[in-house]
Tab-separated table of C-alpha atoms in Angstrom:
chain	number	residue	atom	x	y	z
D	96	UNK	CA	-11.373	-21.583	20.665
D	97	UNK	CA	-12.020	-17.747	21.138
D	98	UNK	CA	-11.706	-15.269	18.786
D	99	UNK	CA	-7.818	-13.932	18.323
D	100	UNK	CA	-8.791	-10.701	18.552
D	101	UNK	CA	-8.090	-7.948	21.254
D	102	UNK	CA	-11.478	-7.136	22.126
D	103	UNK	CA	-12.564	-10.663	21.365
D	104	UNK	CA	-10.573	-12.565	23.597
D	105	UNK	CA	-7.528	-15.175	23.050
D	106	UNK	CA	-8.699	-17.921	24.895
D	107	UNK	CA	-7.922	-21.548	23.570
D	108	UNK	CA	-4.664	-20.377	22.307
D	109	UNK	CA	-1.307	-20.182	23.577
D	110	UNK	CA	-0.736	-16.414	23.832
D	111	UNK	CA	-3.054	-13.468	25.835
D	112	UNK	CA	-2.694	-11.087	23.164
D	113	UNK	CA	-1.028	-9.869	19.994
D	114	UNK	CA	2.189	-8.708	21.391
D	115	UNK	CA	2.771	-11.954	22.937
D	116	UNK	CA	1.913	-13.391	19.692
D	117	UNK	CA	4.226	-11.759	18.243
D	118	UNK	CA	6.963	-12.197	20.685
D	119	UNK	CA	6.601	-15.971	20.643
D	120	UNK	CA	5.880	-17.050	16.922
D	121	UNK	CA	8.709	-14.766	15.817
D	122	UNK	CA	11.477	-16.157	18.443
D	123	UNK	CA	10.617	-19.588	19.247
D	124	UNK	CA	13.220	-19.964	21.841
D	125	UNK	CA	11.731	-17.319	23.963
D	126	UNK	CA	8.918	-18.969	24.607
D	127	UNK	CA	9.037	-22.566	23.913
D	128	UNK	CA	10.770	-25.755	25.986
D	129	UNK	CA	11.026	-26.640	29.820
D	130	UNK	CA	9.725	-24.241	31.981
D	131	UNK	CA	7.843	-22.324	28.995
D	132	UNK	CA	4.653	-22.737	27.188
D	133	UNK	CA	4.224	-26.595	27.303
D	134	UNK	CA	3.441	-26.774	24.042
D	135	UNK	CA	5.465	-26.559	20.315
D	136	UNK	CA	5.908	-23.912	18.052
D	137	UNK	CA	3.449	-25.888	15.536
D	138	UNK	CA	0.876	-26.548	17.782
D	139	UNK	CA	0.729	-22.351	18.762
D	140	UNK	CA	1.916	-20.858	15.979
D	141	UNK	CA	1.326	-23.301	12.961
D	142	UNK	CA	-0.792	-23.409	10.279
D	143	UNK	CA	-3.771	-24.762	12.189
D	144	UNK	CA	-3.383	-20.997	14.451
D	145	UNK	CA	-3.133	-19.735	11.234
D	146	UNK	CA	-6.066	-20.136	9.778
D	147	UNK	CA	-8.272	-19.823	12.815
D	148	UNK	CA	-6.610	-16.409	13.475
D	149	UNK	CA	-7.275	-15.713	9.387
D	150	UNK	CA	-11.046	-16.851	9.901
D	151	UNK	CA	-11.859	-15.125	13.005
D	152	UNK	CA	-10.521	-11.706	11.722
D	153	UNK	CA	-12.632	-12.250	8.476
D	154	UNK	CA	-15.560	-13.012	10.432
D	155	UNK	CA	-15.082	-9.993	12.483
D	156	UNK	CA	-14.477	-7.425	9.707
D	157	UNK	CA	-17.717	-8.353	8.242
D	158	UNK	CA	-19.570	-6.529	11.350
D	159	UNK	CA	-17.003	-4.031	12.494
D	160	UNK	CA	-18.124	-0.348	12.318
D	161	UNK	CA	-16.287	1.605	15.062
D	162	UNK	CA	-12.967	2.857	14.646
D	163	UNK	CA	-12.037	1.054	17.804
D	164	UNK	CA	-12.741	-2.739	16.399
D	165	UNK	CA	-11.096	-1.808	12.939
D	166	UNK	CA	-7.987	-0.724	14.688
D	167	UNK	CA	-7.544	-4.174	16.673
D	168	UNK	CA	-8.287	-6.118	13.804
D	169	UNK	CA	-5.928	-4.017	11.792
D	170	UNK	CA	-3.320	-4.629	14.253
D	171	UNK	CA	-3.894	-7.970	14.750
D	172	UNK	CA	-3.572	-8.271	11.080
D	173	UNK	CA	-0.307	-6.250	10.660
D	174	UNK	CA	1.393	-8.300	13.587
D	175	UNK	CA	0.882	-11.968	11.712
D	176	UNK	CA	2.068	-10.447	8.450
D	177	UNK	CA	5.472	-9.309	10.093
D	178	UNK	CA	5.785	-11.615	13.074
D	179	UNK	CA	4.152	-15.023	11.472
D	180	UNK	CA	3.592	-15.521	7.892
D	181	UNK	CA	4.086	-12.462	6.043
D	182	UNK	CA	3.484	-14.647	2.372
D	183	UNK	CA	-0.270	-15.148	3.885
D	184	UNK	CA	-2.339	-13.613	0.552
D	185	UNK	CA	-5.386	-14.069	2.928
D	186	UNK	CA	-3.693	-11.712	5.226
D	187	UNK	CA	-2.976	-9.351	3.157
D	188	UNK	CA	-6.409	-8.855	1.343
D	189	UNK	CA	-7.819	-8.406	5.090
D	190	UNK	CA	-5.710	-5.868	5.942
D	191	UNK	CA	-6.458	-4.304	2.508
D	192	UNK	CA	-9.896	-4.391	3.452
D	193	UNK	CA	-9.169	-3.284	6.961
D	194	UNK	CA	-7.346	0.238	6.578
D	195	UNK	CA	-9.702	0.758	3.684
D	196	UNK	CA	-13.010	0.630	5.977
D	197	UNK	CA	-11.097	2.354	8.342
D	198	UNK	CA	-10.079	4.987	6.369
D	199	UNK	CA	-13.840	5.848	5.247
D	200	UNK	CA	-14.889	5.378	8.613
D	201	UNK	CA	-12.605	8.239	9.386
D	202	UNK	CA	-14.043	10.451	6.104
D	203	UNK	CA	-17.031	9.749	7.382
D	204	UNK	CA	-16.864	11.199	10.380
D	205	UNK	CA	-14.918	14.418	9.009
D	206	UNK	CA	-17.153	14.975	6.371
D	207	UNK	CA	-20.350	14.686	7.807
D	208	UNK	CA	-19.348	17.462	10.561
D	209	UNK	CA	-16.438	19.148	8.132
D	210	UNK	CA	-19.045	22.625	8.097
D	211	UNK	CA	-19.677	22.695	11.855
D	212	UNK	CA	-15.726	22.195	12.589
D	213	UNK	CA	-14.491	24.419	10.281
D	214	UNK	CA	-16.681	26.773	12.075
D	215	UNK	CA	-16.119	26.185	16.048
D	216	UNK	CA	-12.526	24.846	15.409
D	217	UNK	CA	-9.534	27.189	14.789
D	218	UNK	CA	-8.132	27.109	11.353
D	219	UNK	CA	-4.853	24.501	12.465
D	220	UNK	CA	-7.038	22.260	14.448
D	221	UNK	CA	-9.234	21.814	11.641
D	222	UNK	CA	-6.301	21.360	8.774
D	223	UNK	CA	-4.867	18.904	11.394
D	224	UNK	CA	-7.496	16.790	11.328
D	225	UNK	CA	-8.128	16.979	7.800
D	226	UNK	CA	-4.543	15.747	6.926
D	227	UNK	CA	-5.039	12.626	9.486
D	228	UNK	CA	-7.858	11.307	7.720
D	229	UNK	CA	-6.021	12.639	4.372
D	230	UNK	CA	-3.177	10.214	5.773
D	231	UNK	CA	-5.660	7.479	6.731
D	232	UNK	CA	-6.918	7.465	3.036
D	233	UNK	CA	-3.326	7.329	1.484
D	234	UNK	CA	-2.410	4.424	3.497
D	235	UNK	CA	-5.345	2.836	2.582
D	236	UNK	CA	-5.047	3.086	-0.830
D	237	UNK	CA	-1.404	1.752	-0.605
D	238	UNK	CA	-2.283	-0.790	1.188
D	239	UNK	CA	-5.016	-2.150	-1.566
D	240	UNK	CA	-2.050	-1.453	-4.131
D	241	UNK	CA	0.427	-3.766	-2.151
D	242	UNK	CA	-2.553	-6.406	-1.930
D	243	UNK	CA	-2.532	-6.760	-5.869
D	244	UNK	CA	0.804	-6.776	-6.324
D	245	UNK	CA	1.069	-9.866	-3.422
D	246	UNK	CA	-1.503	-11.409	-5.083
D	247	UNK	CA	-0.241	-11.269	-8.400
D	248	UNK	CA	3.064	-12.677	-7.093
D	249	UNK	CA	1.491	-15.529	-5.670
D	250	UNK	CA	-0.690	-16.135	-8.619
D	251	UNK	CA	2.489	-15.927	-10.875
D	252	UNK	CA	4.715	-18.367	-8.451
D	253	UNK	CA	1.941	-20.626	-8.038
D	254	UNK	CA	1.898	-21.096	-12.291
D	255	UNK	CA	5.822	-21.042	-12.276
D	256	UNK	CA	5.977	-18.026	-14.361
D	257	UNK	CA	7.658	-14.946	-13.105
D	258	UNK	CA	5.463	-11.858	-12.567
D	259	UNK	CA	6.354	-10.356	-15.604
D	260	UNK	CA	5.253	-13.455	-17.838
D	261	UNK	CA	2.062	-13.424	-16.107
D	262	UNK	CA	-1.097	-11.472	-17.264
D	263	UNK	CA	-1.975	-9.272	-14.569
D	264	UNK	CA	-5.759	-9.858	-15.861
D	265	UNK	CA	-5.534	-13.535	-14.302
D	266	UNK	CA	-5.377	-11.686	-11.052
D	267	UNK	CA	-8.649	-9.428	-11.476
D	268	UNK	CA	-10.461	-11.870	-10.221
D	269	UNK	CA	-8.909	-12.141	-6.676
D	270	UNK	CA	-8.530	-8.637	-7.092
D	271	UNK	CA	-12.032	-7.556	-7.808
D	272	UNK	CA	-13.726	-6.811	-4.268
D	273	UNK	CA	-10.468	-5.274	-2.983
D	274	UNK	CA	-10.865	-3.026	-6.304
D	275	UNK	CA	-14.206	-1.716	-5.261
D	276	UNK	CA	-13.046	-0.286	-1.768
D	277	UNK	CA	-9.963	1.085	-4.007
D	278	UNK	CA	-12.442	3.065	-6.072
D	279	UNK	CA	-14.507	4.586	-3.212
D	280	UNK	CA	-11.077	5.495	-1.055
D	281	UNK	CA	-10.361	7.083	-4.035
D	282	UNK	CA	-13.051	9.090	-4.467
D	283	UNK	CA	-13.230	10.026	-0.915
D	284	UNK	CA	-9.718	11.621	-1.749
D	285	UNK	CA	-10.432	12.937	-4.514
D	286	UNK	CA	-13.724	15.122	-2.361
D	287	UNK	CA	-11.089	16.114	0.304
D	288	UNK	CA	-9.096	17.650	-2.027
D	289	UNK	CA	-11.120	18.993	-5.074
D	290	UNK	CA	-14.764	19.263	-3.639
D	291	UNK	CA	-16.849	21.064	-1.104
D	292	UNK	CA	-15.025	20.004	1.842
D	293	UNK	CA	-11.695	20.962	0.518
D	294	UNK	CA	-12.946	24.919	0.420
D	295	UNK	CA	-12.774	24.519	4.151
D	296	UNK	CA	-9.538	24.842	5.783
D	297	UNK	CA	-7.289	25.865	3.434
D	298	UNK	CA	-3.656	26.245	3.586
D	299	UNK	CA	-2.324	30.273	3.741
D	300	UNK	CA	0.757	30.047	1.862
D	301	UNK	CA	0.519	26.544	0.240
D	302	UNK	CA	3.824	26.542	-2.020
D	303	UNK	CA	3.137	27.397	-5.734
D	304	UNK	CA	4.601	25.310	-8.369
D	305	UNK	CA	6.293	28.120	-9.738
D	306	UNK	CA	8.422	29.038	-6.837
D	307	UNK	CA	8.654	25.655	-4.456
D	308	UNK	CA	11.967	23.682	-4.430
D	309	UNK	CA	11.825	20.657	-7.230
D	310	UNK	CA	11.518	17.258	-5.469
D	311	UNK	CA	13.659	14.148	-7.410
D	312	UNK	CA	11.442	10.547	-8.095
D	313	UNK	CA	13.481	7.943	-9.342
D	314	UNK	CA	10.976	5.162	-10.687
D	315	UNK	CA	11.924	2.047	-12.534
D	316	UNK	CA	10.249	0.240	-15.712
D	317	UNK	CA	11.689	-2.969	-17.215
D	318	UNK	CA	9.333	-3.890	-19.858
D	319	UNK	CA	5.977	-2.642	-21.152
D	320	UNK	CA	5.254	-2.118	-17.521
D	321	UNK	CA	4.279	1.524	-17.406
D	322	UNK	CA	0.247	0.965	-16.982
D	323	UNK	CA	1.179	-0.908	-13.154
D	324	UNK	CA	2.539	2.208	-12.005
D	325	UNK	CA	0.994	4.951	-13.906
D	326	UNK	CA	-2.202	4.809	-10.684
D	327	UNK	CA	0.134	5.687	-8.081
D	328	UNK	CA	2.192	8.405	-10.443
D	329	UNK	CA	-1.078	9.899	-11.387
D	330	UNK	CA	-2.004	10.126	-7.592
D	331	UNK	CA	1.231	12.559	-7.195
D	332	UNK	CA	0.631	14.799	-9.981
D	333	UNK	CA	-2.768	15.468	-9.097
D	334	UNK	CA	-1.833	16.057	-5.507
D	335	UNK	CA	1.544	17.664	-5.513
D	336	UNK	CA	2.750	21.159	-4.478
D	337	UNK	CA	6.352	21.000	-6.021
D	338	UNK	CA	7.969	21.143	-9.029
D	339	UNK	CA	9.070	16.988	-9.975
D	340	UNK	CA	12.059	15.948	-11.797
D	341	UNK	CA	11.661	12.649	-12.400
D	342	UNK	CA	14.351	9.711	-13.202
D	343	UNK	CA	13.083	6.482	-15.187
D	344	UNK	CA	15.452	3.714	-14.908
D	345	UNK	CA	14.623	0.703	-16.845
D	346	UNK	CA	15.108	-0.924	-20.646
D	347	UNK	CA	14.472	0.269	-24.162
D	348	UNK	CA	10.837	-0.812	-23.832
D	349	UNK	CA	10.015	0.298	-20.548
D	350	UNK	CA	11.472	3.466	-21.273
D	351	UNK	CA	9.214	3.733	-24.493
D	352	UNK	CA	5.937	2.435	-22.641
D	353	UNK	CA	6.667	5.301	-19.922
D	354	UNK	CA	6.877	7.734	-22.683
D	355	UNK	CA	4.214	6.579	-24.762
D	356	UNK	CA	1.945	6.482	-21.019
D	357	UNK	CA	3.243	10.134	-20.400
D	358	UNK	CA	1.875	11.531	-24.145
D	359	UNK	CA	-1.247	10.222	-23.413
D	360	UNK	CA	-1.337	11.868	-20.175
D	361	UNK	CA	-0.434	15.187	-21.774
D	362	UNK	CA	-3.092	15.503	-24.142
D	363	UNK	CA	-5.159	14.562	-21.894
D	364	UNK	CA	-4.590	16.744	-19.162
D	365	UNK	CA	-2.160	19.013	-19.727
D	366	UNK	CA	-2.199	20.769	-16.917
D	367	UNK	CA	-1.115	18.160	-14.496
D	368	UNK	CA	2.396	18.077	-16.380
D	369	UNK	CA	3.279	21.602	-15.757
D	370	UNK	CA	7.215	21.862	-14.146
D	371	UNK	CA	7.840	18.110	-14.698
D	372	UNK	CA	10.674	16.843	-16.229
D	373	UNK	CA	11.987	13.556	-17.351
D	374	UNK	CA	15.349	11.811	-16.795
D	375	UNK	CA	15.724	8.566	-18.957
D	376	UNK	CA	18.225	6.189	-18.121
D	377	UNK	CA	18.881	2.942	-19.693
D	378	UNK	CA	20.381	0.810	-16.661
D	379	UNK	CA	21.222	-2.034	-19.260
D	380	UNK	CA	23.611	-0.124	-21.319
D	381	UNK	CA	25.049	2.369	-18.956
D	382	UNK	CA	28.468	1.822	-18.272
D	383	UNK	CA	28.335	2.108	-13.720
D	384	UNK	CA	25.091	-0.310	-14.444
D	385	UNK	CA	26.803	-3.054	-16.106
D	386	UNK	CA	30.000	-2.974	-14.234
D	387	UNK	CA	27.596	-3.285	-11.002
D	388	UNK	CA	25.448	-6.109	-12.585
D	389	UNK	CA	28.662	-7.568	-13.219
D	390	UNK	CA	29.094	-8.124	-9.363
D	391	UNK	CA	25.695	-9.562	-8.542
D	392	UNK	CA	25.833	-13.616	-7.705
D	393	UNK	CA	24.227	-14.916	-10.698
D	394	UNK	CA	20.854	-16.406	-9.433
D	395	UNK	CA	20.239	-12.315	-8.708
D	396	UNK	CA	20.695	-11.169	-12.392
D	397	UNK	CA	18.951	-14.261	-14.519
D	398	UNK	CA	16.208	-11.460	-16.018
D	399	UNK	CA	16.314	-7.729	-16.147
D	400	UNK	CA	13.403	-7.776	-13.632
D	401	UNK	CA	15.455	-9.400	-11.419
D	402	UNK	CA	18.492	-7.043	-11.655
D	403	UNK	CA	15.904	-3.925	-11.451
C-alpha cells in the first residue's frame, strides 16, 4: 500500500485523499453498498487502515522539514482524529509532534531573517507576521497540553481508575519526548516575546494594565488539582495586556491548592500578579449549584469531577 499522505500518494486504499477519507469513514452510507466503493466500512476504514495510516504518518514525520510536508501530515492527522477515531492516543501524540515541528519551523524562519525584515518590511507587515508564528507556537503548545491530558485519560481508563485517582507521574513516561518539544516551543515563545527579536516590531499603543478593560477567566479545580493547570495560567500572566479577574469554581481543596499555588507564585514573582483578582466559589455548597446538580441523571454526578 502507498503512503496515506497527500504528497505521498493514497494508492492501495479505498479513498484518493483526505477529504474523501473523511467523507466516507465518517458517513458510511455515503459511500458504501451497491453502486459504491465495493468494499466495507472495515475493510477501508477499520483498524487495519488505521494503523497503516498511523505508521505511515510516523514514518513521514521523522524526515519532514518543509512547512509544506508538515502541513499535510498535520492535516492528515487532524482529519482521522475528528472523522475516524478521535480516542487514537497514537494520533494524538503525532499531531502533538506535528504542530510542534511546525511551529519551530515557522520561528525558524522568522528569526533567522527577523533583523533584515524588520528593516525592508513596514512596521504592520512585520508585526503580522510575527503574531502568525506567535499563533503557530500557541497552538502548538496546546496541542502538546491536550496530548497529556489524552494520554493520561487513557492510561487512567485502561487501569480502571478515574483520572483523578491516577498519578499523573505514571504518564511521564509516554509523555516524555512530547515534553521535550514542549520545552523548546516554549522557549521559542518566550524569545519572541522577552528577547532580541521581540525589540523589533513593537506595538505603538499596546494597552497598559493600568488603563485596559479587565477580561473575566472562570477556571475550575476539584481536588488538589491546581499544579495541572497552573502551566497554562502562568502562560497568560506572563503574556497578558489586561487587567484579569479571575473565577475559581471547584471544592474546599481545590480551592485551597489554587490558593496555596497562587502564594507561591506571588513571592515569587510578584510582578506578574499586578491587577489580578480572585473570585472563589465553592460549586458544592452554593445553593444554584446544588439545585442544578440535583437535575443531572445520576451516572453524570457519581464524583465531583464528574459534576465539574
Amino acid at each position: 500500500p502507498g503512503l496515506p499522505g497527500v504528497a505521498w500518494g493514497w494508492q492501495g486504499t479505498c479513498f484518493v485523499d483526505s477529504v474523501h477519507m473523511a467523507h466516507c469513514c465518517d458517513q458510511p452510507k455515503r459511500c458504501f453498498g451497491p453502486e459504491k466503493i465495493d468494499r466495507s466500512w472495515e475493510e477501508c476504514c477499520g483498524v487495519e487502515f488505521q494503523q497503516l495510516l498511523i505508521k505511515s504518518a510516523a514514518k513521514e514525520l521523522r524526515n519532514a522539514e518543509d512547512l509544506n510536508t508538515l502541513g499535510e501530515i498535520y492535516l492528515l492527522l487532524e482529519t482521522f482524529l475528528n472523522f475516524l477515531n478521535y480516542d487514537n492516543v497514537d494520533a494524538w501524540e503525532l499531531i502533538a509532534h506535528t504542530a510542534g515541528k511546525r511551529a519551530l519551523a515557522e520561528y525558524n524562519a522568522f528569526t533567522s531573517f527577523a533583523e533584515d525584515m524588520a528593516s525592508h518590511f513596514d512596521s504592520e507587515s512585520f508585526r503580522q507576521q510575527k503574531f502568525h508564528v506567535m499563533k503557530e507556537i500557541n497552538h502548538a503548545a496546546h496541542l502538546i497540553e491536550n496530548f497529556f491530558q489524552v494520554a493520561w485519560y487513557d492510561h487512567s481508563r485502561q487501569i480502571g481508575k478515574s483520572p483523578v485517582e491516577t498519578d499523573i507521574n505514571e504518564v511521564r513516561p509516554r509523555f516524555e519526548n512530547a515534553l521535550k518539544v514542549y520545552q523548546v516551543v516554549q522557549n521559542a515563545a518566550d524569545t519572541l516575546l522577552y528577547d532580541a527579536v521581540a525589540r523589533y516590531g513593537m506595538i505603538p499603543g499596546t494597552p497598559r494594565l493600568s488603563t485596559a478593560p479587565e477580561v473575566v477567566l472562570v477556571l475550575t479545580v476539584v481536588g488538589p488539582w491546581a499544579s495541572v493547570g497552573i502551566v497554562t495560567f502562568w502562560s497568560i500572566l506572563r503574556t497578558r495586556s489586561t487587567p484579569l479577574r479571575v473565577f475559581i469554581f471547584g471544592d474546599q481543596a481545590g480551592i485551597r491548592d489554587w490558593r496555596a499555588m497562587m502564594r507561591t507564585v506571588k513571592s515569587a514573582t510578584p510582578h506578574v500578579m499586578h491587577r489580578l483578582r480572585f473570585d472563589y466559589i465553592d460549586i458544592f455548597q452554593h445553593p444554584r449549584m446544588i439545585a442544578y446538580f440535583s437535575r443531572l441523571p445520576s451516572e453524570c454526578a457519581a464524583s465531583n469531577m464528574s459534576k465539574a
